[in-house]
Short mmCIF file of C-alpha atoms and ligand atoms in Angstrom, two decimals:
data_model
loop_
_atom_site.label_atom_id
_atom_site.label_comp_id
_atom_site.label_asym_id
_atom_site.label_seq_id
_atom_site.Cartn_x
_atom_site.Cartn_y
_atom_site.Cartn_z
CA MET A 30 -20.89 9.94 -33.91
CA ASN A 31 -20.33 13.36 -32.30
CA THR A 32 -19.93 12.07 -28.80
CA ASN A 33 -19.39 14.49 -25.96
CA LEU A 34 -16.42 12.89 -24.22
CA TRP A 35 -14.89 14.19 -21.03
CA ILE A 36 -11.51 12.96 -19.87
CA VAL A 37 -10.82 12.79 -16.14
CA VAL A 38 -7.21 12.88 -14.99
CA PRO A 39 -6.31 12.40 -11.30
CA CYS A 40 -3.20 14.36 -10.34
CA TYR A 41 -1.16 14.10 -7.20
CA ASN A 42 2.02 16.16 -7.21
CA GLU A 43 2.25 16.01 -10.98
CA GLU A 44 3.47 19.55 -11.74
CA MET A 45 6.38 18.15 -13.77
CA ILE A 46 4.12 16.25 -16.11
CA LEU A 47 0.93 18.21 -16.32
CA GLU A 48 1.67 20.51 -19.21
CA LYS A 49 2.92 17.75 -21.47
CA THR A 50 -0.07 15.61 -20.59
CA ALA A 51 -2.43 18.50 -21.27
CA VAL A 52 -0.89 19.06 -24.71
CA CYS A 53 -1.11 15.35 -25.62
CA LEU A 54 -4.72 15.03 -24.49
CA LYS A 55 -5.77 18.25 -26.17
CA GLU A 56 -4.18 17.20 -29.45
CA LYS A 57 -6.00 13.91 -29.29
CA MET A 58 -9.32 15.58 -28.50
CA GLU A 59 -8.91 18.05 -31.35
CA LYS A 60 -8.06 15.31 -33.77
CA LEU A 61 -11.15 13.36 -32.78
CA ASN A 62 -13.21 16.56 -33.04
CA ARG A 63 -11.96 17.10 -36.56
CA LEU A 64 -12.86 13.54 -37.49
CA ASP A 65 -16.37 14.20 -36.15
CA ILE A 66 -15.97 11.34 -33.71
CA LEU A 67 -16.27 13.82 -30.86
CA SER A 68 -18.68 16.70 -30.58
CA GLY A 69 -16.19 19.49 -30.02
CA ASN A 70 -17.41 20.43 -26.56
CA GLY A 71 -15.57 17.76 -24.66
CA ARG A 72 -13.46 18.70 -21.65
CA ILE A 73 -10.34 17.51 -19.93
CA VAL A 74 -10.83 17.58 -16.17
CA PHE A 75 -7.77 17.57 -13.97
CA VAL A 76 -8.55 16.49 -10.41
CA ASP A 77 -5.92 17.74 -8.01
CA ASP A 78 -5.86 15.19 -5.22
CA GLY A 79 -4.59 17.55 -2.51
CA SER A 80 -1.15 18.02 -4.07
CA SER A 81 1.52 19.78 -2.06
CA ASP A 82 3.47 21.06 -5.07
CA GLY A 83 2.42 23.50 -7.78
CA THR A 84 -0.06 21.13 -9.44
CA TRP A 85 -3.15 23.26 -8.72
CA GLN A 86 -1.38 26.38 -9.92
CA LYS A 87 -0.60 24.62 -13.20
CA ILE A 88 -4.17 23.38 -13.53
CA ARG A 89 -5.50 26.90 -13.02
CA GLU A 90 -3.15 28.24 -15.65
CA LEU A 91 -4.28 25.56 -18.08
CA ALA A 92 -7.95 26.22 -17.36
CA GLY A 93 -7.35 29.93 -17.82
CA SER A 94 -5.62 29.46 -21.14
CA ASP A 95 -8.06 27.07 -22.78
CA LYS A 96 -11.68 26.30 -22.09
CA MET A 97 -11.10 22.66 -22.93
CA PHE A 98 -9.36 22.30 -19.56
CA LEU A 99 -11.14 22.23 -16.25
CA GLY A 100 -9.84 21.76 -12.74
CA ILE A 101 -11.23 20.31 -9.55
CA ARG A 102 -9.26 20.49 -6.36
CA LEU A 103 -9.87 18.13 -3.47
CA SER A 104 -9.18 19.63 -0.08
CA HIS A 105 -6.88 16.83 0.97
CA ASN A 106 -5.03 13.87 -0.49
CA ARG A 107 -7.80 11.27 -0.64
CA GLY A 108 -6.09 8.83 -2.99
CA GLN A 109 -6.43 8.13 -6.69
CA GLN A 110 -9.72 6.22 -6.37
CA ASN A 111 -11.50 9.12 -4.67
CA ALA A 112 -9.98 11.62 -7.06
CA LEU A 113 -11.24 9.55 -9.99
CA LEU A 114 -14.71 9.30 -8.53
CA ALA A 115 -14.84 13.03 -7.81
CA GLY A 116 -13.99 13.75 -11.44
CA MET A 117 -16.41 11.19 -12.83
CA ILE A 118 -19.33 12.36 -10.70
CA TYR A 119 -18.57 15.96 -11.60
CA ALA A 120 -18.54 15.13 -15.30
CA LYS A 121 -21.50 12.74 -15.23
CA ASP A 122 -24.33 15.16 -16.00
CA ARG A 123 -22.37 17.24 -18.44
CA CYS A 124 -21.32 14.69 -21.05
CA ASP A 125 -22.15 11.46 -22.87
CA CYS A 126 -19.23 9.48 -21.54
CA VAL A 127 -16.12 9.82 -19.42
CA ALA A 128 -12.67 8.35 -19.99
CA THR A 129 -10.33 8.14 -17.01
CA ILE A 130 -6.59 8.15 -17.47
CA ASP A 131 -3.51 8.63 -15.28
CA ALA A 132 -1.63 11.90 -15.50
CA ASP A 133 1.66 10.26 -16.46
CA MET A 134 0.57 9.18 -19.95
CA GLN A 135 1.54 5.57 -19.30
CA ASP A 136 -1.74 4.52 -20.85
CA ASP A 137 -1.87 4.70 -24.62
CA ILE A 138 -4.27 7.44 -25.72
CA ASP A 139 -4.18 6.11 -29.27
CA VAL A 140 -6.72 3.50 -28.23
CA LEU A 141 -9.30 6.16 -27.29
CA PRO A 142 -10.94 5.85 -30.74
CA ALA A 143 -11.27 2.11 -30.08
CA PHE A 144 -12.96 2.93 -26.74
CA LEU A 145 -15.36 5.25 -28.56
CA GLU A 146 -16.07 2.68 -31.22
CA LYS A 147 -17.13 0.19 -28.56
CA TYR A 148 -19.24 2.92 -26.96
CA ALA A 149 -20.88 3.59 -30.33
CA GLU A 150 -21.66 -0.12 -30.55
CA GLY A 151 -23.64 0.22 -27.34
CA CYS A 152 -21.09 -0.70 -24.68
CA GLN A 153 -21.63 1.23 -21.46
CA ILE A 154 -18.22 0.39 -20.03
CA VAL A 155 -14.99 -0.12 -21.95
CA TYR A 156 -12.02 -1.50 -20.02
CA GLY A 157 -8.48 -0.72 -21.07
CA VAL A 158 -6.40 -3.82 -20.42
CA ARG A 159 -2.63 -3.76 -20.77
CA LYS A 160 -1.08 -6.41 -22.94
CA ASN A 161 1.87 -7.09 -20.64
CA ARG A 162 3.77 -5.78 -17.65
CA ASN A 163 7.18 -5.39 -19.31
CA GLU A 164 7.44 -1.76 -18.23
CA ASP A 165 6.90 -2.53 -14.54
CA THR A 166 9.60 -2.98 -11.94
CA VAL A 167 10.16 -6.55 -10.76
CA LEU A 168 8.54 -5.69 -7.42
CA LYS A 169 5.44 -4.18 -9.02
CA ARG A 170 5.03 -7.08 -11.42
CA ALA A 171 5.40 -9.67 -8.65
CA THR A 172 3.04 -7.92 -6.24
CA ALA A 173 0.47 -7.34 -8.98
CA GLN A 174 0.52 -11.00 -9.94
CA LEU A 175 0.21 -12.05 -6.31
CA PHE A 176 -2.71 -9.67 -5.91
CA TYR A 177 -4.61 -11.04 -8.90
CA ARG A 178 -3.95 -14.59 -7.77
CA ILE A 179 -5.26 -13.93 -4.26
CA MET A 180 -8.29 -12.07 -5.63
CA LYS A 181 -9.09 -15.03 -7.87
CA LEU A 182 -8.63 -17.51 -5.02
CA MET A 183 -10.94 -15.44 -2.86
CA GLY A 184 -13.58 -15.34 -5.56
CA ALA A 185 -13.46 -11.59 -6.24
CA GLU A 186 -14.05 -10.55 -9.84
CA VAL A 187 -11.58 -8.16 -11.39
CA PHE A 188 -10.20 -7.80 -14.90
CA TYR A 189 -6.65 -9.08 -15.08
CA ASN A 190 -4.23 -6.23 -15.85
CA HIS A 191 -6.92 -3.58 -15.99
CA ALA A 192 -6.19 -0.54 -13.88
CA ASP A 193 -8.22 2.64 -14.10
CA TYR A 194 -7.97 3.38 -17.81
CA ARG A 195 -11.54 3.02 -18.98
CA LEU A 196 -14.51 4.66 -20.57
CA MET A 197 -17.93 4.82 -18.94
CA SER A 198 -21.19 6.06 -20.37
CA ARG A 199 -23.39 8.46 -18.47
CA LYS A 200 -25.75 5.58 -17.72
CA ALA A 201 -22.93 3.52 -16.17
CA LEU A 202 -21.80 6.57 -14.21
CA GLU A 203 -25.29 7.06 -12.84
CA ALA A 204 -25.21 3.49 -11.63
CA LEU A 205 -21.79 4.00 -10.10
CA ALA A 206 -23.07 7.07 -8.27
CA GLU A 207 -25.52 4.81 -6.43
CA TYR A 208 -22.64 3.04 -4.72
CA SER A 209 -22.19 4.75 -1.42
CA GLU A 210 -19.19 2.89 -0.07
CA VAL A 211 -16.27 4.74 1.39
CA ASN A 212 -13.47 2.23 0.81
CA LEU A 213 -13.28 2.56 -2.92
CA PHE A 214 -11.94 -0.06 -5.27
CA LEU A 215 -13.33 1.00 -8.63
CA ARG A 216 -11.90 -2.01 -10.46
CA GLY A 217 -14.13 -4.21 -8.35
CA MET A 218 -17.18 -1.93 -8.21
CA ILE A 219 -17.50 -1.14 -11.90
CA PRO A 220 -17.70 -4.75 -13.18
CA GLN A 221 -20.51 -5.21 -10.63
CA ILE A 222 -22.62 -2.64 -12.45
CA GLY A 223 -22.94 -5.39 -15.01
CA MET A 224 -23.89 -3.35 -18.09
CA LYS A 225 -22.74 -4.22 -21.59
CA SER A 226 -18.99 -3.86 -21.67
CA ALA A 227 -15.95 -4.48 -23.82
CA VAL A 228 -12.21 -4.78 -23.43
CA VAL A 229 -9.58 -2.91 -25.43
CA TYR A 230 -5.94 -4.01 -25.22
CA TYR A 231 -3.06 -1.55 -25.18
CA ASP A 232 0.65 -1.29 -24.46
CA ARG A 233 1.53 0.52 -21.28
CA LYS A 234 4.52 2.80 -21.52
CA ALA A 235 6.95 4.14 -18.93
CA ARG A 236 6.10 7.31 -16.98
CA THR A 237 6.88 10.41 -19.04
CA ALA A 238 8.49 12.11 -16.02
CA GLY A 239 8.52 12.12 -12.24
CA LYS A 240 8.22 9.20 -9.89
CA THR A 241 5.30 6.94 -9.05
CA LYS A 242 2.78 8.51 -6.68
CA TYR A 243 1.71 5.07 -5.53
CA SER A 244 3.81 4.41 -2.46
CA VAL A 245 4.04 0.84 -1.16
CA ARG A 246 1.69 1.89 1.63
CA LYS A 247 -0.91 3.15 -0.86
CA MET A 248 -0.56 0.01 -2.96
CA ILE A 249 -1.07 -2.28 0.03
CA SER A 250 -4.04 -0.24 1.18
CA LEU A 251 -5.65 -0.48 -2.28
CA ALA A 252 -5.06 -4.23 -2.40
CA ILE A 253 -6.58 -4.73 1.06
CA ASN A 254 -9.56 -2.57 0.09
CA GLY A 255 -10.02 -4.63 -3.04
CA LEU A 256 -9.90 -7.89 -1.18
CA THR A 257 -12.02 -7.02 1.82
CA SER A 258 -14.60 -5.08 -0.18
CA PHE A 259 -15.21 -7.82 -2.70
CA SER A 260 -14.66 -11.11 -0.94
CA GLU A 261 -16.11 -12.64 2.19
CA ARG A 262 -14.00 -15.72 1.72
CA PRO A 263 -11.44 -14.71 4.36
CA LEU A 264 -14.28 -14.92 6.89
CA HIS A 265 -15.14 -18.42 5.67
CA LEU A 266 -11.49 -19.34 5.92
CA ILE A 267 -11.57 -18.37 9.60
CA SER A 268 -14.46 -20.73 10.23
CA VAL A 269 -12.73 -23.51 8.30
CA THR A 270 -9.46 -22.94 10.19
CA GLY A 271 -11.42 -23.00 13.44
CA ILE A 272 -13.07 -26.33 12.56
CA ILE A 273 -9.77 -27.91 11.51
CA CYS A 274 -8.07 -26.70 14.70
CA SER A 275 -10.87 -28.12 16.83
CA LEU A 276 -10.64 -31.49 15.08
CA LEU A 277 -6.88 -31.55 15.49
CA SER A 278 -7.18 -30.67 19.16
CA LEU A 279 -9.62 -33.58 19.62
CA LEU A 280 -6.97 -35.88 18.15
CA GLY A 281 -4.42 -34.30 20.45
CA MET A 282 -6.66 -34.90 23.44
CA ALA A 283 -7.15 -38.53 22.45
CA TYR A 284 -3.39 -38.89 22.16
CA ALA A 285 -2.86 -37.28 25.59
CA LEU A 286 -5.47 -39.55 27.22
CA ILE A 287 -4.03 -42.71 25.64
CA SER A 288 -0.54 -41.68 26.76
CA TYR A 289 -1.89 -41.05 30.24
CA PHE A 290 -3.56 -44.48 30.53
CA PHE A 291 -0.47 -46.25 29.22
CA GLY A 292 1.71 -44.32 31.63
CA TYR A 293 3.85 -42.42 29.12
CA THR A 294 3.09 -39.03 30.58
CA VAL A 295 6.41 -37.29 30.35
CA PRO A 296 6.06 -33.54 30.91
CA GLY A 297 5.68 -32.33 27.33
CA TRP A 298 7.20 -28.91 27.40
CA THR A 299 7.85 -28.82 23.65
CA ALA A 300 4.32 -29.83 22.78
CA ILE A 301 2.84 -27.23 25.10
CA VAL A 302 5.03 -24.43 23.87
CA CYS A 303 4.47 -25.36 20.23
CA SER A 304 0.73 -25.52 20.63
CA ILE A 305 0.64 -22.20 22.44
CA TRP A 306 2.61 -20.61 19.66
CA LEU A 307 0.63 -22.23 16.92
CA LEU A 308 -2.76 -21.51 18.40
CA GLY A 309 -1.72 -18.04 19.47
CA GLY A 310 -0.57 -17.35 15.94
CA ILE A 311 -3.70 -18.65 14.33
CA GLN A 312 -5.91 -16.74 16.72
CA LEU A 313 -4.04 -13.54 16.07
CA MET A 314 -4.26 -14.04 12.35
CA CYS A 315 -7.97 -14.66 12.57
CA LEU A 316 -8.48 -11.66 14.78
CA GLY A 317 -6.55 -9.59 12.29
CA ILE A 318 -8.76 -10.60 9.42
CA VAL A 319 -11.93 -10.02 11.41
CA GLY A 320 -10.48 -6.67 12.42
CA GLU A 321 -10.01 -5.68 8.80
CA TYR A 322 -13.68 -6.23 8.15
CA ILE A 323 -14.81 -4.51 11.31
CA GLY A 324 -12.62 -1.55 10.39
CA ARG A 325 -14.33 -1.30 7.06
CA ILE A 326 -17.80 -1.73 8.50
CA PHE A 327 -16.90 1.07 10.87
CA SER A 328 -15.99 3.44 8.08
CA GLU A 329 -18.98 2.44 5.96
CA VAL A 330 -21.57 2.99 8.69
CA LYS A 331 -20.27 6.46 9.32
CA ARG A 332 -21.32 7.43 5.80
CA ARG A 333 -18.85 10.24 5.64
CA PRO A 334 -18.64 12.17 2.40
CA ARG A 335 -15.90 10.72 0.28
CA TYR A 336 -14.50 14.05 -0.78
CA TYR A 337 -15.17 17.74 -0.84
CA ILE A 338 -14.68 19.77 -3.94
CA GLU A 339 -13.05 22.86 -2.61
CA GLU A 340 -12.74 24.81 -5.81
CA THR A 341 -13.58 24.45 -9.47
CA THR A 342 -12.56 26.52 -12.43
CA GLU A 343 -15.31 28.39 -14.23
CA MET A 344 -16.81 26.50 -17.11
CA GLY A 345 -16.25 28.31 -20.38
N1 UDP B 30 -2.69 9.68 -7.82
C1 UDP B 30 -3.65 10.41 -7.12
N2 UDP B 30 -3.61 10.36 -5.75
C2 UDP B 30 -2.70 9.61 -5.06
C3 UDP B 30 -1.75 8.85 -5.79
C4 UDP B 30 -1.79 8.90 -7.19
O1 UDP B 30 -4.48 11.09 -7.69
O2 UDP B 30 -2.73 9.63 -3.83
C5 UDP B 30 -2.72 9.74 -9.30
C6 UDP B 30 -1.39 10.10 -9.96
O3 UDP B 30 -1.21 11.49 -10.04
C7 UDP B 30 -1.54 9.44 -11.33
C8 UDP B 30 -2.39 8.22 -11.03
O4 UDP B 30 -3.03 8.47 -9.79
O5 UDP B 30 -2.21 10.27 -12.25
C9 UDP B 30 -1.59 6.94 -10.97
O6 UDP B 30 -0.48 7.11 -10.14
P1 UDP B 30 0.98 6.63 -10.54
O7 UDP B 30 1.20 6.84 -12.00
O8 UDP B 30 1.96 7.30 -9.63
O9 UDP B 30 0.89 5.10 -10.20
P2 UDP B 30 1.63 3.88 -10.95
O10 UDP B 30 1.41 4.07 -12.42
O11 UDP B 30 3.06 3.99 -10.58
O12 UDP B 30 0.95 2.68 -10.40
MG1 MG B 31 1.67 5.67 -13.50
#
């Protein structure tokens, strides 16, 4: 097939892992080159997402030692989604397709030929979907399941158990580049491109070294981005809650009036306090949800650049 494949690897404080990852990916590329599946001028692009350790140093060393490696450094930690996009957009005009993979080698690179096979069959997007979550911590598994359940309930389309291990053709990348949103949730955006796609299943392994770079805060922020960027159902829920509350309050009023006319009007402290709490709570919740959307509208209308590429290594 002789495809020119570029691999994009987001890296945030991954100095411990980088070399091993580079060796694994290079071996794989070379093997596919030898089999004439790849063209031989593919690249592995490490995107340093504003790391505070020696990640960039390592990337520069790698790029200096072998022209297969390239580095991009973002000026600040913008999160995995932005780092991925930066790498994909950078690679877009220089290759036939891009595969994205985490730096920790949790995703099985042995399925890359399967990705390329699907690409050769005309698929513009190939999603890597993990077979199970056995390697995850209990917390991660539970929160992930909750997330998918909520997303489904809210009518947002995402592939179950697909993270950011995927292959995209240049055509699909060009379409992705048209999306100008700031709050990125690639797993939601990419299926919306709607081009011919396929799914490849793989086993996800444990991290080769180091700790997860996805803090609970980052995970929650990604989940909220996913939900609010791809579902308007929370807004509908507010209206529905409002209607139900109004109907219930009408019933309450009827009850109060009947009690009044029949002379049972005992000062209802409990009822008053309960209703204040209940309504106060509901109102706050609704305000919170509306606030989430307004916050996102705010950041979208500003149209700020999503990242700056501060430095790149020379292309060999
Ligand atoms: N990552 C990143 N920026 C961040 C957090 C993570 O570029 O702010 C990268 C990280 O280096 C890794 C990938 O995103 O290559 C996935 O992160 P990690 O493996 O820590 O997440 P987990 O697998 O635990 O969900
Ligand atoms: Mg990982």
